[in-house]
Tab-separated table of C-alpha atoms and ligand atoms in Angstrom:
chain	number	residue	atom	x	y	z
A	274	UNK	CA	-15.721	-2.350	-19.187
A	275	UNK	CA	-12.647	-4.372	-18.963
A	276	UNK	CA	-9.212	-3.074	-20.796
A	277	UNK	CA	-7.539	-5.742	-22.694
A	278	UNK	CA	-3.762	-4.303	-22.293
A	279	UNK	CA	-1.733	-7.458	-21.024
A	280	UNK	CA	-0.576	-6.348	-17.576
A	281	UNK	CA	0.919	-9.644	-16.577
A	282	UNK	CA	4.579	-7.843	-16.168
A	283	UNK	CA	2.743	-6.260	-12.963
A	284	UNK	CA	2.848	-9.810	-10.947
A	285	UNK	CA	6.514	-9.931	-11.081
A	286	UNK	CA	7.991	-9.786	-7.493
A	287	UNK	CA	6.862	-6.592	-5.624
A	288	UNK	CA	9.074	-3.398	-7.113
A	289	UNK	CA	6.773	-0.156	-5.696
A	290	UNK	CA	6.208	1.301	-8.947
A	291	UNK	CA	5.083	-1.989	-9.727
A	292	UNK	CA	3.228	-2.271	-6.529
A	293	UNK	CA	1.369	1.346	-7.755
A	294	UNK	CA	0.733	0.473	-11.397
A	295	UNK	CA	-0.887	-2.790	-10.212
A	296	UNK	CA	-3.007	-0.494	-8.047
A	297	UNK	CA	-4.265	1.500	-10.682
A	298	UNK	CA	-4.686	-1.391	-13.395
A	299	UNK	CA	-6.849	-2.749	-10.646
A	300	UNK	CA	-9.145	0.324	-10.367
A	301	UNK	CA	-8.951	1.110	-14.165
A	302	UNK	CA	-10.954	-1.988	-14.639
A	303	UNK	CA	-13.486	-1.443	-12.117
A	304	UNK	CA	-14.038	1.919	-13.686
A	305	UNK	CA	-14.187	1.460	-16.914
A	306	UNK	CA	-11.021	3.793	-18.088
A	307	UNK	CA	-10.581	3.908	-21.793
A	308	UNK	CA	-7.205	1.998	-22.980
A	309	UNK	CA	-5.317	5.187	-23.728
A	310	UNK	CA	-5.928	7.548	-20.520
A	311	UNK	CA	-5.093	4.067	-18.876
A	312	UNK	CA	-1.691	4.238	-20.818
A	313	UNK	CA	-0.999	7.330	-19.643
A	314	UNK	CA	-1.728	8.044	-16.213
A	315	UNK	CA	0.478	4.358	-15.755
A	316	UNK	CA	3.798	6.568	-16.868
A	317	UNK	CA	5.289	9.736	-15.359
A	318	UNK	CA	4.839	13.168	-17.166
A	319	UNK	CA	8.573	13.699	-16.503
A	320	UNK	CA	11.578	12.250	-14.630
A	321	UNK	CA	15.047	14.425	-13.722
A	322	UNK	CA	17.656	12.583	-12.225
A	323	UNK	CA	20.858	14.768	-10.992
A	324	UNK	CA	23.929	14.110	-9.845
A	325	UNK	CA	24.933	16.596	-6.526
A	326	UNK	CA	28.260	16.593	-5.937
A	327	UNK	CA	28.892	18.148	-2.014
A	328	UNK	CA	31.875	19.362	-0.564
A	329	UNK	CA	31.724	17.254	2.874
A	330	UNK	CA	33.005	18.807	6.651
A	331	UNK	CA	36.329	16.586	5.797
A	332	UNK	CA	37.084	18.629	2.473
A	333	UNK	CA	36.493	16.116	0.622
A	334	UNK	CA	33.922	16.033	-2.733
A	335	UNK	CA	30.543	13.410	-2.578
A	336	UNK	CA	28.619	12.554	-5.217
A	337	UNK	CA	24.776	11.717	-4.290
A	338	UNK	CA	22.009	10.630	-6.986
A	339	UNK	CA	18.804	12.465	-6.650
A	340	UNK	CA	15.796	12.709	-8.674
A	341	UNK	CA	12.688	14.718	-9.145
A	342	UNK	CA	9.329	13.165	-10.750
A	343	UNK	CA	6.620	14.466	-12.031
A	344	UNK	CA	3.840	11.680	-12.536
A	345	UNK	CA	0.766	14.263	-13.789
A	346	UNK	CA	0.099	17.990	-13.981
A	347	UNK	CA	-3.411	17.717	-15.387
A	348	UNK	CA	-4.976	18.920	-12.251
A	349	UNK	CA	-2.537	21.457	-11.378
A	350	UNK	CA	1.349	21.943	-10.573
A	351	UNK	CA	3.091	18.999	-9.278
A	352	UNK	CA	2.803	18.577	-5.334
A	353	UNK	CA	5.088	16.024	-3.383
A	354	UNK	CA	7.573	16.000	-0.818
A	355	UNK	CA	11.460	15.292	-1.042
A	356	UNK	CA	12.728	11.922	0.817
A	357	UNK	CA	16.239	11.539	1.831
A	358	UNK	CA	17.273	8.020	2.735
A	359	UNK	CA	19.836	5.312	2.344
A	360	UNK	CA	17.432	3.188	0.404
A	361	UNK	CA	15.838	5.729	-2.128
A	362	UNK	CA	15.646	4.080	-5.793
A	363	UNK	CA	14.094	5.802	-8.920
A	364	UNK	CA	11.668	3.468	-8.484
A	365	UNK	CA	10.023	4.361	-5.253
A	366	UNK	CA	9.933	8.282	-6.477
A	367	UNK	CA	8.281	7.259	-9.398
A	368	UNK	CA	5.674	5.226	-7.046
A	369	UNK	CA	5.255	8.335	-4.582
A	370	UNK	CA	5.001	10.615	-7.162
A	371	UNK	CA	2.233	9.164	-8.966
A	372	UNK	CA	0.402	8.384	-4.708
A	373	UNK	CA	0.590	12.085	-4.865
A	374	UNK	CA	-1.286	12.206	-8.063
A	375	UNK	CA	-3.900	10.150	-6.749
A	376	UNK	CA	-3.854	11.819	-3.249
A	377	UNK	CA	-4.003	15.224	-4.253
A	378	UNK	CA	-7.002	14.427	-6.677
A	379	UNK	CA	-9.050	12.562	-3.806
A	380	UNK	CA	-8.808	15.471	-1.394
A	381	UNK	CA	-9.734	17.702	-3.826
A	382	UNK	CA	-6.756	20.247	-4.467
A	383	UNK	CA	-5.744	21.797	-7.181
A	384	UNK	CA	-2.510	19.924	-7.912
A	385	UNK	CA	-0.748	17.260	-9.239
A	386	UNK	CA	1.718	14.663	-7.695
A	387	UNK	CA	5.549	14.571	-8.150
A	388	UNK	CA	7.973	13.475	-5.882
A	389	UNK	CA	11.917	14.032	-5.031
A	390	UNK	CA	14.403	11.674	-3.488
A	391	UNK	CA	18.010	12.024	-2.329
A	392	UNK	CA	19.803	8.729	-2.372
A	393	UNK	CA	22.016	9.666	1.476
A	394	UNK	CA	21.947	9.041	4.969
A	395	UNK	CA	21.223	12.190	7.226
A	396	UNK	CA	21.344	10.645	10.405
A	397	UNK	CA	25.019	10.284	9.500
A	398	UNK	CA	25.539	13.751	7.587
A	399	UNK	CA	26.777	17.463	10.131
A	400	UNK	CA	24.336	20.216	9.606
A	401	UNK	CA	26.697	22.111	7.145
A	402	UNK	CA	26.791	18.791	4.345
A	403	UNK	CA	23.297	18.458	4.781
A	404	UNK	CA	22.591	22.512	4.104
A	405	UNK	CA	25.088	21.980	1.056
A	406	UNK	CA	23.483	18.260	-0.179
A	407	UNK	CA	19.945	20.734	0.000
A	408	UNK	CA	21.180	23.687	-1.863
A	409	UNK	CA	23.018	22.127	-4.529
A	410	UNK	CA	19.996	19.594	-5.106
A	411	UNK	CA	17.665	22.687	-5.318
A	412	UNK	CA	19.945	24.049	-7.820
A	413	UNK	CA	19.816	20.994	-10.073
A	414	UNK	CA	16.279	20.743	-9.419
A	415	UNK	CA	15.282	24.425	-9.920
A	416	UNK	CA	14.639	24.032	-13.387
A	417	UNK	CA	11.245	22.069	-13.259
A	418	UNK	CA	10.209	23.545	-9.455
A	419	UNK	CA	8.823	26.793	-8.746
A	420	UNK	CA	5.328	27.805	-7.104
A	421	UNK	CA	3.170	27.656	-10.677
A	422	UNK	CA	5.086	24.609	-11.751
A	423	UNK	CA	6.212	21.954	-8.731
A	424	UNK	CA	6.127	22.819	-5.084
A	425	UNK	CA	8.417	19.840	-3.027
A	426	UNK	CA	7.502	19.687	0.661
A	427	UNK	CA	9.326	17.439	3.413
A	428	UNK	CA	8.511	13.588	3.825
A	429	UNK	CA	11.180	10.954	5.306
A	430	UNK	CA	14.134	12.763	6.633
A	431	UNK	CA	13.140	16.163	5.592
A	432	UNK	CA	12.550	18.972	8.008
A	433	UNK	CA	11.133	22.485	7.852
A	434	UNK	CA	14.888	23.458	8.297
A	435	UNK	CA	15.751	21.689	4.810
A	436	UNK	CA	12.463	23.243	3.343
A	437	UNK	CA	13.905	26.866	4.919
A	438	UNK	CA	17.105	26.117	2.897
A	439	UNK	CA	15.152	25.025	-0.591
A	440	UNK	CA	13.279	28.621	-0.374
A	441	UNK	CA	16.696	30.503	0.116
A	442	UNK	CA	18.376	28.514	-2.935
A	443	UNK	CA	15.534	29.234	-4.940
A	444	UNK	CA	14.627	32.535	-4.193
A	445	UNK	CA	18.515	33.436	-4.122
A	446	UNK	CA	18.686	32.246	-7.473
A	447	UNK	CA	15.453	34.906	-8.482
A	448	UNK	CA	16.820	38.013	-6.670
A	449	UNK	CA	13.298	38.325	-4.424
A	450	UNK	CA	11.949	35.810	-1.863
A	451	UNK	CA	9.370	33.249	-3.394
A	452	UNK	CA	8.432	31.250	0.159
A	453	UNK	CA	5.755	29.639	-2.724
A	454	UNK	CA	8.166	27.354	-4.165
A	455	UNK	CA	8.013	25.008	-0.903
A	456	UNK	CA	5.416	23.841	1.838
A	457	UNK	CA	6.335	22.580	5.420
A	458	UNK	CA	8.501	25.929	6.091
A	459	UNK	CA	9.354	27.295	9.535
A	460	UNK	CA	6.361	29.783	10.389
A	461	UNK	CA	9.044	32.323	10.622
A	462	UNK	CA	9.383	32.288	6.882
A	463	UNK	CA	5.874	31.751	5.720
A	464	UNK	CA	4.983	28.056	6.655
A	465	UNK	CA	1.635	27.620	7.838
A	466	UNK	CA	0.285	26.969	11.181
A	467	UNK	CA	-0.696	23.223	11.884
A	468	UNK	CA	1.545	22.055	9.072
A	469	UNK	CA	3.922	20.145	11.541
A	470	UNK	CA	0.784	18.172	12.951
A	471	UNK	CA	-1.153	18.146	9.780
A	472	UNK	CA	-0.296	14.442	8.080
A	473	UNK	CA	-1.378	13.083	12.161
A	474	UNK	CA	-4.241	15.207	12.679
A	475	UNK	CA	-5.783	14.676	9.428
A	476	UNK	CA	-5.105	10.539	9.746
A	477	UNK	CA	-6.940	11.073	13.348
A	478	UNK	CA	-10.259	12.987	11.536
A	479	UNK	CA	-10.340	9.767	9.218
A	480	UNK	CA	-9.697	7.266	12.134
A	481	UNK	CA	-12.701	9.091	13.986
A	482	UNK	CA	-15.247	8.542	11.119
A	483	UNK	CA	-13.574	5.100	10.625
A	484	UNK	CA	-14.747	4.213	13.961
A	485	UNK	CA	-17.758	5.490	13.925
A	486	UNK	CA	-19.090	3.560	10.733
A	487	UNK	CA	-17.566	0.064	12.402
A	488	UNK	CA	-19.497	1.702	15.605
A	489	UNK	CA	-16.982	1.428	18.417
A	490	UNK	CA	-15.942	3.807	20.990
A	491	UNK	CA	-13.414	6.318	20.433
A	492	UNK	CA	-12.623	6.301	24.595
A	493	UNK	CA	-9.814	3.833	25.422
A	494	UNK	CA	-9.739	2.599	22.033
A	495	UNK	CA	-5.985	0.971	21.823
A	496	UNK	CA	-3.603	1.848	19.317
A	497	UNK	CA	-0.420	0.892	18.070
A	498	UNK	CA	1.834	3.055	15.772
A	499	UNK	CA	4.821	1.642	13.635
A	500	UNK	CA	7.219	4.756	13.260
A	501	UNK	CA	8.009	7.904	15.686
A	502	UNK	CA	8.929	10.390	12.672
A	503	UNK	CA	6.601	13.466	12.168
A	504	UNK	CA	3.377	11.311	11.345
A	505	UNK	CA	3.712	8.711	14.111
A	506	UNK	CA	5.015	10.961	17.006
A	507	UNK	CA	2.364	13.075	16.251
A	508	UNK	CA	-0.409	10.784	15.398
A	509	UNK	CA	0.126	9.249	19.280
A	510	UNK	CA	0.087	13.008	20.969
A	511	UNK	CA	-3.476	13.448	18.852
A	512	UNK	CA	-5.112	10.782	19.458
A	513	UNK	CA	-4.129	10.240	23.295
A	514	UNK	CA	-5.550	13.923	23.520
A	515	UNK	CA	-8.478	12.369	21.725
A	516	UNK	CA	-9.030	9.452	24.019
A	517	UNK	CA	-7.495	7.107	22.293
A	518	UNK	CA	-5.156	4.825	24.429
A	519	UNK	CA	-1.372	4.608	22.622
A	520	UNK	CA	-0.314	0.725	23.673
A	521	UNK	CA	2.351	0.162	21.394
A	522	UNK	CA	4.582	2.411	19.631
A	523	UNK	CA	8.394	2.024	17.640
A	524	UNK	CA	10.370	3.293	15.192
A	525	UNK	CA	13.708	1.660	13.275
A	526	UNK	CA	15.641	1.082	16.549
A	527	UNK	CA	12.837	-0.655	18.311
A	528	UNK	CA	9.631	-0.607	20.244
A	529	UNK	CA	7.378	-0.421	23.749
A	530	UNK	CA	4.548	-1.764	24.509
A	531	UNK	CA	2.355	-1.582	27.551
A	532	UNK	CA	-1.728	-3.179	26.974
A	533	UNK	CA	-2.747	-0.758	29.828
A	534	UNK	CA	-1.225	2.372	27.975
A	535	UNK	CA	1.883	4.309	27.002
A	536	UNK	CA	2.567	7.655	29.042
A	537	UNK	CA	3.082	9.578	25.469
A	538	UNK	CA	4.259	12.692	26.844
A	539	UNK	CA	6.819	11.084	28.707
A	540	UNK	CA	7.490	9.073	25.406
A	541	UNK	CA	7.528	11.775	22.955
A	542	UNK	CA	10.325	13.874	25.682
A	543	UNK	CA	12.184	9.931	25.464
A	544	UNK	CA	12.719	10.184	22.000
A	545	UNK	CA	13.650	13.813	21.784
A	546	UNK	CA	16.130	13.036	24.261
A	547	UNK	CA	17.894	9.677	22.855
A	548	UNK	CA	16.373	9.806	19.571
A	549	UNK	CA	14.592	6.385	19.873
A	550	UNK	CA	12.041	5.137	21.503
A	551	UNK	CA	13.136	1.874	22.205
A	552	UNK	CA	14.575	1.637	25.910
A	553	UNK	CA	11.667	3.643	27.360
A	554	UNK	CA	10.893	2.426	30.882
A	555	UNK	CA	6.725	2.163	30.613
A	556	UNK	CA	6.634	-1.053	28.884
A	557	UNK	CA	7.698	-3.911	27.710
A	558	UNK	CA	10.003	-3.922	24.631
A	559	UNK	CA	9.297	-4.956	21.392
A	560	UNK	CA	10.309	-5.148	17.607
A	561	UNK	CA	9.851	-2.997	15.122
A	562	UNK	CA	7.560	-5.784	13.017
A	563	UNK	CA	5.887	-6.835	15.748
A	564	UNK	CA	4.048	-3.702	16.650
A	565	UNK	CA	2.033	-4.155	13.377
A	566	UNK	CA	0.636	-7.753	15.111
A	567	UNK	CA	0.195	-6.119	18.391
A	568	UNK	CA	-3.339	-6.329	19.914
A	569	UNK	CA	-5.120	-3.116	19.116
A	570	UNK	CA	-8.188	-1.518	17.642
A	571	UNK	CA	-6.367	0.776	15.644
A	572	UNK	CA	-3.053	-0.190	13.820
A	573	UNK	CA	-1.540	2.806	12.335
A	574	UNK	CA	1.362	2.367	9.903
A	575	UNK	CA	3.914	5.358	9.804
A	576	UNK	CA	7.250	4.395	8.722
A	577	UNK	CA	8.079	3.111	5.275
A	578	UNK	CA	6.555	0.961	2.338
A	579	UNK	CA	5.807	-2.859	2.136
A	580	UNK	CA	5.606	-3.518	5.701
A	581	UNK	CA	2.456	-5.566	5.697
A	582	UNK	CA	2.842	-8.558	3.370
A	583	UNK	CA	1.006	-11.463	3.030
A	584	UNK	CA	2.978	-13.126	5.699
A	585	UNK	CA	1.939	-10.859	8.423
A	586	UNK	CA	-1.581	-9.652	7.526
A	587	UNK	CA	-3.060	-12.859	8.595
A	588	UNK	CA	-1.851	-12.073	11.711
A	589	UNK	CA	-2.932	-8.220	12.198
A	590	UNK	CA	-5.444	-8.116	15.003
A	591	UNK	CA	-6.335	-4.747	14.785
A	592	UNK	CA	-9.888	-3.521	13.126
A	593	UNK	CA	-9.044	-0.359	11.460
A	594	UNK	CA	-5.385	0.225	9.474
A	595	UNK	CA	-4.510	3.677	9.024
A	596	UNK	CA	-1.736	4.109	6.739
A	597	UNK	CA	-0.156	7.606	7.916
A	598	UNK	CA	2.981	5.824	6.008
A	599	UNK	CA	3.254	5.641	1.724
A	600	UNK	CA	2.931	2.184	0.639
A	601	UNK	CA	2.891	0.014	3.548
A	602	UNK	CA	0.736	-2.306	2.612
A	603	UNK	CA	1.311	-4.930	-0.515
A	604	UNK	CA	-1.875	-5.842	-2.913
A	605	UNK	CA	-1.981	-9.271	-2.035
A	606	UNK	CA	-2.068	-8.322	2.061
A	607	UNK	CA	-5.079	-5.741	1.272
A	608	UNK	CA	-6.858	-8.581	-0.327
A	609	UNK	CA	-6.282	-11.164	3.095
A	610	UNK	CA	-7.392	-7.718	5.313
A	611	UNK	CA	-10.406	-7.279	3.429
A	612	UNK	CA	-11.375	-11.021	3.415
A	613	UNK	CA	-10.578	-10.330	7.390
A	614	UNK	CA	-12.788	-7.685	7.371
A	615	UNK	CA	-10.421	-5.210	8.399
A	616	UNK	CA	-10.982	-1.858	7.324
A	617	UNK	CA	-7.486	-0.069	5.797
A	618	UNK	CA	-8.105	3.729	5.302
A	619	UNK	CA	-5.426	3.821	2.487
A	620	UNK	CA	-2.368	6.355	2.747
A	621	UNK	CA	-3.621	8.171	-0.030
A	622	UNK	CA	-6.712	9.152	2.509
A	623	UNK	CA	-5.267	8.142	5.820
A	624	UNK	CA	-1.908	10.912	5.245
A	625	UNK	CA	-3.511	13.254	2.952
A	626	UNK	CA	-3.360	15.858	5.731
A	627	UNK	CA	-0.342	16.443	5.475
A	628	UNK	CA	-0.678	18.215	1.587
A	629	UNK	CA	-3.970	19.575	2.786
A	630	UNK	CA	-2.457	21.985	4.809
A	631	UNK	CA	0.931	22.298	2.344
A	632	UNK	CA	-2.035	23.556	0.006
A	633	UNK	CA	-3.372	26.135	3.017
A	634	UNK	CA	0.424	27.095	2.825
A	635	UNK	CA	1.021	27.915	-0.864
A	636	UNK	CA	-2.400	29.379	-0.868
A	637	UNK	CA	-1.579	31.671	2.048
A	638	UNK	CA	2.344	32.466	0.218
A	639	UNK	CA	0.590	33.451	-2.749
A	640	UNK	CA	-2.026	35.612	-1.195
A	641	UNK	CA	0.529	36.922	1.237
A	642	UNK	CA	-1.960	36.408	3.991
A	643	UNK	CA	-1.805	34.517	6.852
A	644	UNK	CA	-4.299	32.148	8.597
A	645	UNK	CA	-5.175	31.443	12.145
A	646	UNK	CA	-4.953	28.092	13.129
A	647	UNK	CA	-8.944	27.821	14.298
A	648	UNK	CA	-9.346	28.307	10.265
A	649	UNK	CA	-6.962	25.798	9.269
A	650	UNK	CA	-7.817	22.952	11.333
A	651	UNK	CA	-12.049	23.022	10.844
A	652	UNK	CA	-10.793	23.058	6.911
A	653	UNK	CA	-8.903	20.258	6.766
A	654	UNK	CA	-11.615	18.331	8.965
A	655	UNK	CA	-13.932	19.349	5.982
A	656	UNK	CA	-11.321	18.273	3.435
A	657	UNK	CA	-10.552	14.997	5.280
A	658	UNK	CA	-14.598	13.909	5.840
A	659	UNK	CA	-15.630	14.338	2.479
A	660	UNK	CA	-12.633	12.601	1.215
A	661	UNK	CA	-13.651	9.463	3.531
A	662	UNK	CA	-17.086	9.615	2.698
A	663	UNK	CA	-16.673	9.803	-0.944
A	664	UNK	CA	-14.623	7.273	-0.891
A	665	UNK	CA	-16.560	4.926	1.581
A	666	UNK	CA	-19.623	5.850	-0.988
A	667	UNK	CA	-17.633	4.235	-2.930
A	668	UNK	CA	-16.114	1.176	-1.387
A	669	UNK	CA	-20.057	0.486	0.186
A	670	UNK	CA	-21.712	0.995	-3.123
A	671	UNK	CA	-18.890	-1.701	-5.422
A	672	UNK	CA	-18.278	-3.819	-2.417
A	673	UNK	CA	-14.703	-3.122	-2.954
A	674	UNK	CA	-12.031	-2.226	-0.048
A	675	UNK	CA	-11.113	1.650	1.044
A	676	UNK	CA	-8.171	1.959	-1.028
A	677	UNK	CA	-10.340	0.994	-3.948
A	678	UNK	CA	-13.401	2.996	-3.212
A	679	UNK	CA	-10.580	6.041	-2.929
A	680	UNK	CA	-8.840	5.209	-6.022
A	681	UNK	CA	-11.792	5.045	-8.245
A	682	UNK	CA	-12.893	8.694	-6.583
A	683	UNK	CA	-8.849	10.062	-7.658
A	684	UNK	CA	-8.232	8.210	-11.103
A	685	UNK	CA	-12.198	9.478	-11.964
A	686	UNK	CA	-10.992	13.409	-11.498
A	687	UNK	CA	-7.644	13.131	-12.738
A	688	UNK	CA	-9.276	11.156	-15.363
A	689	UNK	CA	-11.926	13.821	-16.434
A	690	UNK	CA	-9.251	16.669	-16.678
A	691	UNK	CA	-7.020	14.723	-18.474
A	692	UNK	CA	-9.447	14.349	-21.363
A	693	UNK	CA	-11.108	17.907	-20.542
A	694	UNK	CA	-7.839	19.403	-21.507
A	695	UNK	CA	-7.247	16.904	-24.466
A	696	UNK	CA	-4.072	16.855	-26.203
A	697	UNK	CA	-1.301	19.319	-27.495
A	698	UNK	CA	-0.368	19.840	-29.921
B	241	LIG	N1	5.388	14.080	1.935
B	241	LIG	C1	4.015	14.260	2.267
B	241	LIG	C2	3.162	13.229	1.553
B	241	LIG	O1	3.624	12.166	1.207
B	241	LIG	C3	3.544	15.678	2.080
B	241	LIG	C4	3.623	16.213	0.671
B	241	LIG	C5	3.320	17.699	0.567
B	241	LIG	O2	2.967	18.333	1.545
B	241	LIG	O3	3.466	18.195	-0.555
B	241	LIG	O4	1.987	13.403	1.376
């Protein structure tokens, strides 16, 4: 059962592709997958890196390194979102590319997983450089993308504005409108309703059966979210509605915390206002780190990678960790929260919602018809369940943590139609 490929490069100091291989050399074992599919699925399919020069508001020409990855197409055409941030490296793309993989295989859909990055800082970019950073990056991009091939969607940074402009460049570049080529558009242009809330809402469906197999209460259950982006802002709207009780919340500026409860609403209209939600009069302030040791039930993750190490996880008190975020937690802190008997609902099934509904969308582009939202919603519930169950099966069955159990259900499928399709030529 075991492979007998030397993987001892994988230790080396944590690197996030390194971080993913070592996940699936872990799971590749405990399954039983043959040496060369092994080989394989461990490499990207294909990796573009551009260069996208930008005339900037001062006249002035930038040049900004972006890439595009796609780590398999076995299943279907590449899925992923496109990340723009200060701190994107080859590296990480490769990593959340081949998460997609893995994600898009364990819910089920008929895709693959790529993933873009733009190495830039929006937060310090005018409207018009960003609109000209997007187009020109679609350009250089537009000759692996399209609706049949890769479909980017937004992820940190990215807004359905930037997903409005990707359509335009693309379907500009056609002669006809192809809303297809991109999920997470504005509804006015063919995005799907519930896509906004779909990455929260589908981590709160998996929270909810979470909680019912450690058999605690949903009402007044405390939770504490690192991040206020899309996922996290979200995620604490949902689950307040729920029942849940939001106690501590932050995102890179800062945090608040208040053990009797946050008033979200007011929270949420906070950060719209000064985008931040450190300063926010209901609570005492915190850092961003410590909000993942806060005392909770429920510790969702929703910010960026490697946040939960091996210094930290010791020191986690909640019960369940949701990972709304890519990445945030490092192999060697899942193994202390699983000693701990905490139960981490991996991002791969904790944020899976989010391309869920980026499938309802493409579906709905290509059919040119349009869901209500009382379809989409009970849909992704069903997609979400059986994607925790399956991999809880799993985990039960192997005595092996979540992220496991949901690994061996996604490298099994992508697995099967890797070799079902064989090779070519
Ligand atoms: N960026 C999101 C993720 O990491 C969504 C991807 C998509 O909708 O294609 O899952």
């Amino acid at each position: 059962m075991t492979t007998s490929i030397d993987r001892s490069a994988t230790q080396a100091p944590v690197n996030v592709w390194n971080m993913a291989q070592r996940q699936l050399d872990e799971v590749a074992r405990l399954i039983g997958l043959s040496d060369s599919i092994h080989e394989f699925l461990r490499e990207p399919k294909r990796v573009l890196e551009v260069s996208v020069p930008v005339r900037m508001d001062s006249g002035d020409l930038r040049l900004f390194r972006g890439y595009r990855v796609q780590h398999n197409m076995s299943r279907g055409p590449g899925k992923g979102g496109i990340r723009f941030h200060p701190d994107v490296t080859l590296d990480e793309v490769k990593a959340l590319a081949m998460w997609m993989t893995w994600k898009c295989a364990l819910v089920n859909i008929p895709f693959g997983g790529a993933k873009g990055g733009v190495i830039c800082d929006p937060k310090n970019m005018s409207p018009s450089e960003l609109e000209n950073l997007t187009r020109r990056f679609t350009t250089e991009i537009s000759i692996i993308i399209g609706p049949e091939k890769d479909i980017p969607a937004p992820d940190v940074y990215t807004t359905p504005q930037i997903m409005a402009w990707i359509m335009d460049t693309f379907s500009m570049q056609h002669g006809y409108s192809i809303p297809g080529v991109v999920t997470g558009k504005p509804i006015a242009i063919g995005g799907s309703l519930g896509r906004d809330k779909a990455t929260a809402r589908g981590c709160l469906f998996v929270v909810d059966e979470a909680m019912r197999v450690i058999d605690r209460p949903i009402e007044g259950a405390r939770v504490a979210i690192q991040g206020f982006g899309n996922a996290g802002l979200h995620a604490a709207e949902l689950m307040t509605e729920r029942g849940y009780r939001v106690v501590a919340v932050s995102d890179s500026r800062g945090g608040v915390a208040n053990a009797k409860g946050l008033d979200v609403k007011g929270l949420i209209a906070y950060k719209e206002e000064t985008g931040a939600v450190a300063g926010f009069g209901g609570g005492e302030s915190l850092n961003n780190k410590d909000v993942l040791e806060y005392d909770c039930d429920v510790l969702v993750p929703a910010a960026l990678e490697k946040v939960i190490t091996k210094d930290n996880a010791p020191k986690i008190k909640a019960k369940i960790v949701a990972e709304a975020a890519n990445g945030p937690t490092l192999p060697e802190a899942d193994d202390i929260l699983f000693d701990r008997g905490i139960l981490v609902l991996p991002d791969i099934l904790a944020n899976a919602g989010g391309v869920t509904v980026s499938y309802f969308e493409w579906v709905q582009n290509l059919q040119e018809n349009f869901w209500e939202e009382d379809e989409i919603t009970p849909r992704l519930k069903m997609k979400m369940t059986r994607a925790f169950r399956e991999a809880h099966e799993k985990a039960t069955r192997y005595k092996i943590d979540m992220r496991k159990g949901a690994y061996a259900v996604a490298v099994s499928r992508v697995a099967e139609a890797t070799k079902l399709r064989g090779l070519y030529p």
